[in-house]
Tab-separated table of C-alpha atoms in Angstrom:
chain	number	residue	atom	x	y	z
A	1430	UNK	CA	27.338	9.263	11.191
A	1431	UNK	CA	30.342	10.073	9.305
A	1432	UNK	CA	30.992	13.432	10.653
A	1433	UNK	CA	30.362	14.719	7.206
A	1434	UNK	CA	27.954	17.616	7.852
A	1435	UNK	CA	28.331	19.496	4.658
A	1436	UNK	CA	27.597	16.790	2.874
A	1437	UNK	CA	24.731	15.655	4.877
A	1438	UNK	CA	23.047	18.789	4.213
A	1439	UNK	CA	23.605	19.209	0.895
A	1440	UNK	CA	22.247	15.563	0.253
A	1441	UNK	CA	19.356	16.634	2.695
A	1442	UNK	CA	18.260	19.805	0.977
A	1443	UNK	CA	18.301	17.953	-2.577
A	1444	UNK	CA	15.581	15.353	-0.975
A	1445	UNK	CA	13.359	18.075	0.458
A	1446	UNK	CA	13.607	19.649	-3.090
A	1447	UNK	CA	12.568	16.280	-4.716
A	1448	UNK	CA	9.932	16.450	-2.367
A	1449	UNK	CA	8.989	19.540	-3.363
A	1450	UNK	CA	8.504	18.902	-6.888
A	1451	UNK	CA	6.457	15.594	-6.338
A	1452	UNK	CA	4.160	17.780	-4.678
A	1453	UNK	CA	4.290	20.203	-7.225
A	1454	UNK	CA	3.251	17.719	-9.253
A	1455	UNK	CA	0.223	16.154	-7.554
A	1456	UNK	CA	-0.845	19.755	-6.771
A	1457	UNK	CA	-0.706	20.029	-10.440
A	1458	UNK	CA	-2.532	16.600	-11.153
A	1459	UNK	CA	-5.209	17.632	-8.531
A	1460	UNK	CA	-6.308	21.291	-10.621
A	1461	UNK	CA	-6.272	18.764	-13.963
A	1462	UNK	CA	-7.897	16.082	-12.094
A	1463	UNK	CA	-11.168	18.994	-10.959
A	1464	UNK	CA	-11.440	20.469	-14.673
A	1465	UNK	CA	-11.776	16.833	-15.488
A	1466	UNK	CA	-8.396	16.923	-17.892
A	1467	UNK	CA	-7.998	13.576	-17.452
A	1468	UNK	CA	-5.135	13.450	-19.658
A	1469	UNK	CA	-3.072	15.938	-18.113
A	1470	UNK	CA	-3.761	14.454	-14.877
A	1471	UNK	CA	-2.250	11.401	-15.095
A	1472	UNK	CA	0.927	12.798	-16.546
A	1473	UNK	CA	1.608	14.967	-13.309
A	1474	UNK	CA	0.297	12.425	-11.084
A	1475	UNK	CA	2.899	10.220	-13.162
A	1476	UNK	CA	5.394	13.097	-12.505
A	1477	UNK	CA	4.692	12.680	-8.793
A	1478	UNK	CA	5.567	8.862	-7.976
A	1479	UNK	CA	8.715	8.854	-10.468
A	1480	UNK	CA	9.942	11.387	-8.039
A	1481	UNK	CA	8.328	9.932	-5.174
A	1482	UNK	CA	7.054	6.271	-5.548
A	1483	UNK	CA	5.739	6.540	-1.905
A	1484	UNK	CA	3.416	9.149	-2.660
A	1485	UNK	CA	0.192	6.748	-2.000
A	1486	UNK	CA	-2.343	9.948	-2.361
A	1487	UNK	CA	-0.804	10.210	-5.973
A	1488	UNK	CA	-1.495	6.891	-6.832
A	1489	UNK	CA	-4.980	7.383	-5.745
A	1490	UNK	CA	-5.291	10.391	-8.068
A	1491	UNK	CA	-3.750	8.455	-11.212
A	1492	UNK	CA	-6.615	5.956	-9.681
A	1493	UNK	CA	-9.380	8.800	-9.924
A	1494	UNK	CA	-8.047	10.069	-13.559
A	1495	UNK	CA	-8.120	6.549	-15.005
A	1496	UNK	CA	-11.653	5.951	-13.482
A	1497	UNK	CA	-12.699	9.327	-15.512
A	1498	UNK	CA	-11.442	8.075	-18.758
A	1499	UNK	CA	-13.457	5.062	-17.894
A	1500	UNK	CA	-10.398	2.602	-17.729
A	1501	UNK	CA	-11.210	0.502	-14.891
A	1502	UNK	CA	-8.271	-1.819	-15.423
A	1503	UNK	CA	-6.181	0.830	-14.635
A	1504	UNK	CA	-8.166	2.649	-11.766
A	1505	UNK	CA	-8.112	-0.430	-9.622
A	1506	UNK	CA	-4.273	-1.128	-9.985
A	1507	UNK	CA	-3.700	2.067	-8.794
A	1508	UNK	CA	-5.950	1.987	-6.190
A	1509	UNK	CA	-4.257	-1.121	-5.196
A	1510	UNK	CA	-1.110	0.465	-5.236
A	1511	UNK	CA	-2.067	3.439	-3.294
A	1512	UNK	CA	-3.579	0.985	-0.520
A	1513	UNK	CA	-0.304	-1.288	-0.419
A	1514	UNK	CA	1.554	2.068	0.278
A	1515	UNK	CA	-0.645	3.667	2.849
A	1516	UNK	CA	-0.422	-0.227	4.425
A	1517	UNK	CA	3.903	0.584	4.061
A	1518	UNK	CA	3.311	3.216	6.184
A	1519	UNK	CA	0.517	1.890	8.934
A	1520	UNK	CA	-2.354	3.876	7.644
A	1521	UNK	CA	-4.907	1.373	8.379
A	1522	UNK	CA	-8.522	3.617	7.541
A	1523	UNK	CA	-6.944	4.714	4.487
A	1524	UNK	CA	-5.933	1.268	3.457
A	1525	UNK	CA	-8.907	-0.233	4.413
A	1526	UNK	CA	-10.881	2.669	2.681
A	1527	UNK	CA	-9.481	2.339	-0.537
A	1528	UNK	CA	-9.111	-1.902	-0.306
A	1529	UNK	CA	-12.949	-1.662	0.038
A	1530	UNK	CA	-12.945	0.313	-2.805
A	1531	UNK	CA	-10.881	-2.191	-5.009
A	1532	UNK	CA	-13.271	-4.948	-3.658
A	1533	UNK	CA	-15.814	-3.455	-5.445
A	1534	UNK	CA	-14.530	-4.493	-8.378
A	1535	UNK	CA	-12.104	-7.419	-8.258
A	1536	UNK	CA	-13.132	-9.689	-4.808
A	1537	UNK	CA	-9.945	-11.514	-5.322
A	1538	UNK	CA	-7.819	-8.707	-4.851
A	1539	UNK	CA	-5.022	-9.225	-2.352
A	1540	UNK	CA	-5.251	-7.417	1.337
A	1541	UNK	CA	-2.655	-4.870	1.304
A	1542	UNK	CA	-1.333	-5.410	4.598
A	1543	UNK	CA	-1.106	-9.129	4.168
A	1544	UNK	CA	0.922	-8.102	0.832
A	1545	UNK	CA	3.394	-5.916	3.184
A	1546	UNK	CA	3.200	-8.493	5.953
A	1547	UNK	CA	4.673	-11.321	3.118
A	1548	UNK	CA	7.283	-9.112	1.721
A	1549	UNK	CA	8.631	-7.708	5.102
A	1550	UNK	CA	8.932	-11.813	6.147
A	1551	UNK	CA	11.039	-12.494	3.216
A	1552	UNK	CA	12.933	-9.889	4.067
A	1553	UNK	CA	13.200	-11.051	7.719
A	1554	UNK	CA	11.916	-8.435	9.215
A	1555	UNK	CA	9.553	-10.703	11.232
A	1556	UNK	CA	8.200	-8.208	14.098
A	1557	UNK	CA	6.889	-6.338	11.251
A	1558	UNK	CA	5.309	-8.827	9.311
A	1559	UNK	CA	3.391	-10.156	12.376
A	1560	UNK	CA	2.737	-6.450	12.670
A	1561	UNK	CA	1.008	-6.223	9.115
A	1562	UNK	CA	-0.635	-9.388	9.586
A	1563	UNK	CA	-2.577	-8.402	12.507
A	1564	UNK	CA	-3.658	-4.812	10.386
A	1565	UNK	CA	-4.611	-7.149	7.401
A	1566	UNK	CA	-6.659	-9.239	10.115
A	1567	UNK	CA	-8.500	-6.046	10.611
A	1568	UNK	CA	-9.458	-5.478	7.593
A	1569	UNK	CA	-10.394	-9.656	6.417
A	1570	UNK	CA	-10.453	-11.524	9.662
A	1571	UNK	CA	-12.025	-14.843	7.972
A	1572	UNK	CA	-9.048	-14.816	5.862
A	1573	UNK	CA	-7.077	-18.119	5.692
A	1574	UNK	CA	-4.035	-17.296	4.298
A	1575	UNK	CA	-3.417	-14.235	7.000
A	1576	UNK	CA	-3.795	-16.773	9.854
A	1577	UNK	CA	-1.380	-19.248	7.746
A	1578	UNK	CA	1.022	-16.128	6.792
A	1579	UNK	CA	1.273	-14.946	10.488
A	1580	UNK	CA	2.320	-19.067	11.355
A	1581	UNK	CA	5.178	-18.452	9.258
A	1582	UNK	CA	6.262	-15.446	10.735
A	1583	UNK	CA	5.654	-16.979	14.581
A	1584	UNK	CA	7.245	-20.227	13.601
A	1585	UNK	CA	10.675	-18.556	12.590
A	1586	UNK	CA	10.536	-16.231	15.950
A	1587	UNK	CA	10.386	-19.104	17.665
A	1588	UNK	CA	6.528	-19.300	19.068
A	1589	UNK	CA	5.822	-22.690	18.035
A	1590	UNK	CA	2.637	-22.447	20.065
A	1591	UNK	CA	1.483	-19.342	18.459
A	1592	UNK	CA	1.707	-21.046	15.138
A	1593	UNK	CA	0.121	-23.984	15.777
A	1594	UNK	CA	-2.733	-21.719	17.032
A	1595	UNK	CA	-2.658	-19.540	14.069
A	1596	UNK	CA	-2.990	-22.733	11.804
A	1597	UNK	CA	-5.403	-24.561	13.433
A	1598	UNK	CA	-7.308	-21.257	12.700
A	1599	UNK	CA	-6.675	-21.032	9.227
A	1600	UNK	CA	-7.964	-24.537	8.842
A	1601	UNK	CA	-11.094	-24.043	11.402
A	1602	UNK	CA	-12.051	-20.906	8.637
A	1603	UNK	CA	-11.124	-23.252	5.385
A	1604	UNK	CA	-11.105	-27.163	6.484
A	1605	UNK	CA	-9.910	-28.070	2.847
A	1606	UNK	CA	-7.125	-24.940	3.092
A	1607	UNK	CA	-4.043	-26.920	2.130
């Protein structure tokens, strides 16, 4: 916007290059990941979201490496992770694959898009967060706190009746929801 073309380029070509190398490195964490060198895996899979923390397919493969070294602790945070990204960038059957996945072994677990949907609020971006409410609706429509969550969002854009509806619903799922 600056006018600076040279520089824009240069800048440019460096994040293509980054981009380059975090695939590099899930390419790499993929071979490790088939000959079952766990180990090894995780490292370049590592490798991968330093240089690109949106890089939600690499946080499903640190999810698949932990889950062969049996540490289920760490499988399901990553799968969590990878499903809060692929929610970041509207990829609802991924999300929804892999936050079936995670409810396979923690029930509690958050719903990614509801987890979006709350941070993009507090950031004001309101259109969004109605946005990722009505994806997290998709995937746990009986779920309280996404009806209360999107009353939030339509009370401060101004659609008092839309919240009031949107309440009234989280309280006709949970009567005792307070």
């Amino acid at each position: 916007a600056a006018g600076k073309y040279d520089d824009a380029i240069e800048t440019f070509e460096e994040l293509v290059s980054e981009e380059n190398q975090a695939q590099k490195y899930y390419d790499m964490g993929c071979k490790y990941l088939f000959k079952q060198k766990y180990g090894q895996a995780i490292l370049a899979f590592k490798k991968a979201v330093k240089i690109n923390e949106l890089f939600a397919e690499a946080y499903k493969g640190l999810a698949e490496a932990y889950r062969g070294r049996g540490d289920l602790e760490s499988y399901k945070a990553y799968l969590q992770k990878a499903a809060e990204t692929f929610a970041h960038f509207n990829r609802l059957e991924e999300t929804k694959e892999l936050f079936i996945e995670v409810l396979k072994y923690d029930a509690a677990s958050p719903n990614p898009f509801n987890t979006l949907g709350v941070k993009l609020r507090k950031a004001g971006d309101l259109p969004g967060a109605l946005h990722a409410y009505r994806q997290a609706l998709e995937l746990t429509p009986d779920d309280e706190n996404i009806h209360f969550n999107m009353a939030k969002a339509m009370f401060f854009m101004g659609d008092s009746v839309g919240a009031q509806d949107a309440v009234l619903k989280a309280l006709w799922i949970n009567n005792n929801f307070t």
